[in-house]
C-alpha positions as a LaTeX table, in Angstrom:
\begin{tabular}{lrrr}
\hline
Residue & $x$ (\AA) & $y$ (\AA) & $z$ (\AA) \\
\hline
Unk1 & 0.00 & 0.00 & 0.00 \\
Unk2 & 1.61 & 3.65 & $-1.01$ \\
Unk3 & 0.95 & 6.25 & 0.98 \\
Unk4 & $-1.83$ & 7.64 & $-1.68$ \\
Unk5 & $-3.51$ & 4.58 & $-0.09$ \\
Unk6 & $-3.84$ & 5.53 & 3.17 \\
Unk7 & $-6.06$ & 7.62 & 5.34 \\
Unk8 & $-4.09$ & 9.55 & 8.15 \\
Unk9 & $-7.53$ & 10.67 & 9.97 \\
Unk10 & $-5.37$ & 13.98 & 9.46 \\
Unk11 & $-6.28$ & 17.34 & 7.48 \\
Unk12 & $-4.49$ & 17.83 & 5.49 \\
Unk13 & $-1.85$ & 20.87 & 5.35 \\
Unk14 & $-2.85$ & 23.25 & 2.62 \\
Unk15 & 0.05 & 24.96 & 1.11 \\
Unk16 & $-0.95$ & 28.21 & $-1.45$ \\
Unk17 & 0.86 & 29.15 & $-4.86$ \\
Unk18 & 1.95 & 32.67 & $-4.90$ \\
Unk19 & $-0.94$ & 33.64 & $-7.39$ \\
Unk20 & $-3.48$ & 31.93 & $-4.43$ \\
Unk21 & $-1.63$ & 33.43 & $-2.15$ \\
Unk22 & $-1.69$ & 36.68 & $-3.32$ \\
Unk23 & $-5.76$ & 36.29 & $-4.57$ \\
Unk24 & $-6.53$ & 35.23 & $-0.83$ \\
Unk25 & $-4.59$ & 38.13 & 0.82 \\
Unk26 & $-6.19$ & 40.74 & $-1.02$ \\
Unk27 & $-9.75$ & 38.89 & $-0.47$ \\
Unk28 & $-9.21$ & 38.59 & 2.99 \\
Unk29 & $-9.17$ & 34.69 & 3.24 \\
Unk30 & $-5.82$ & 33.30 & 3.41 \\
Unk31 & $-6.48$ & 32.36 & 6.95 \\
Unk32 & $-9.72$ & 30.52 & 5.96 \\
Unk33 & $-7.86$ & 28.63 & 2.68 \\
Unk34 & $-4.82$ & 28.04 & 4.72 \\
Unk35 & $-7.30$ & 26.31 & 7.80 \\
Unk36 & $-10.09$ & 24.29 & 5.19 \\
Unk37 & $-10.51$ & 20.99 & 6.66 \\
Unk38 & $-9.63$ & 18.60 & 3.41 \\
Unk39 & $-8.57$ & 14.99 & 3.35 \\
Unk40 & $-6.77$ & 12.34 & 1.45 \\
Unk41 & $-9.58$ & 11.78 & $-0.66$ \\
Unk42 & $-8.87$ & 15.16 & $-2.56$ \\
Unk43 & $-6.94$ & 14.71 & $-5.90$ \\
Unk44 & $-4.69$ & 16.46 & $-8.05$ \\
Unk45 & $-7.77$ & 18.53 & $-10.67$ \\
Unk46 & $-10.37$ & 18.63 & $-7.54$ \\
Unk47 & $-11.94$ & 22.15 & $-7.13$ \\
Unk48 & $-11.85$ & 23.42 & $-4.20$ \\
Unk49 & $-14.74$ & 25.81 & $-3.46$ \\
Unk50 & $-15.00$ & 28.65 & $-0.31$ \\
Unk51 & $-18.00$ & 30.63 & $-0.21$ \\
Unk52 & $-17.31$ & 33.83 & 1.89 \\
Unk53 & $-19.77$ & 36.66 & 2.19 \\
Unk54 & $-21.86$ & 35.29 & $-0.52$ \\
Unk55 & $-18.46$ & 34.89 & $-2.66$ \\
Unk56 & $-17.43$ & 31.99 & $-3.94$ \\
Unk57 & $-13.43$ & 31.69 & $-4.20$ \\
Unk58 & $-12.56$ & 28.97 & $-6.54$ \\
Unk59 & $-9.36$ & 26.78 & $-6.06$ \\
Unk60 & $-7.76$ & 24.32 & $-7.77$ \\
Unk61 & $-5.45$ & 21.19 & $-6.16$ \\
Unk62 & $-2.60$ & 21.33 & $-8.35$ \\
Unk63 & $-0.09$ & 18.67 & $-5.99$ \\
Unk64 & $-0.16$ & 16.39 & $-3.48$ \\
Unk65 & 2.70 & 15.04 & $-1.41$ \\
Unk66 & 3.20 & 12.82 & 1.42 \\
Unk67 & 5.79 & 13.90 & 3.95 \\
Unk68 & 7.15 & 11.00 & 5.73 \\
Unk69 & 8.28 & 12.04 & 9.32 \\
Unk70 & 9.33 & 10.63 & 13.12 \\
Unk71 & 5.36 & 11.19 & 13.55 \\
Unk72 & 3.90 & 9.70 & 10.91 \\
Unk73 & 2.89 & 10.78 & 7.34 \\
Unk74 & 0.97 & 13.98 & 6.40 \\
Unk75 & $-0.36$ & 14.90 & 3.03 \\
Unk76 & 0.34 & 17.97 & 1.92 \\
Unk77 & $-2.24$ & 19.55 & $-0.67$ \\
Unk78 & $-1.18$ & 22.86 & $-3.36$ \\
Unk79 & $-3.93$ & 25.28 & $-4.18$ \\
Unk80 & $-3.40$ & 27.39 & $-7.13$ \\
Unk81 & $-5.62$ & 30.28 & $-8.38$ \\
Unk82 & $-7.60$ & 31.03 & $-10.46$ \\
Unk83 & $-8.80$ & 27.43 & $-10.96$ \\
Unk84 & $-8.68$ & 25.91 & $-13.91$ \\
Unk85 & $-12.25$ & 24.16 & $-15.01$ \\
\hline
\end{tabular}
């Protein structure tokens, strides 16, 4: 079983792209982006979706990656913006 395989009962860590970064900074959400509770199950293409204010704030997983670690493993997720459809 790889670790793409596995369930850590984990969020993940969300990690931005400088273009999401910069998008969610100036829309005041960083914090909330940086803090969604996603899991494994998320994929590289998934669109990921925050509705703020009646906004929606479209983001798209562009990588995953498992960091191995003396704790265990963590999945690391990159959101990119604008999303891609």
């Amino acid at each position: 079983m790889g670790p793409g395989d596995r369930t850590t009962g984990e969020p993940a860590i969300i990690i931005l792209t400088v273009a999401a970064r910069h998008y969610a900074s100036k829309q005041g959400i960083a914090e909330d982006v940086e803090t969604l509770d996603l899991g494994s199950d998320c994929a590289v293409g998934d669109l990921v979706s925050l509705v703020k204010a009646g906004t929606r704030h479209d983001f798209a997983v562009i990588r995953r990656r498992w960091i191995a670690g003396g704790t265990g493993i963590t999945l690391e997720l990159t959101l990119d913006h604008p999303a891609q459809a």
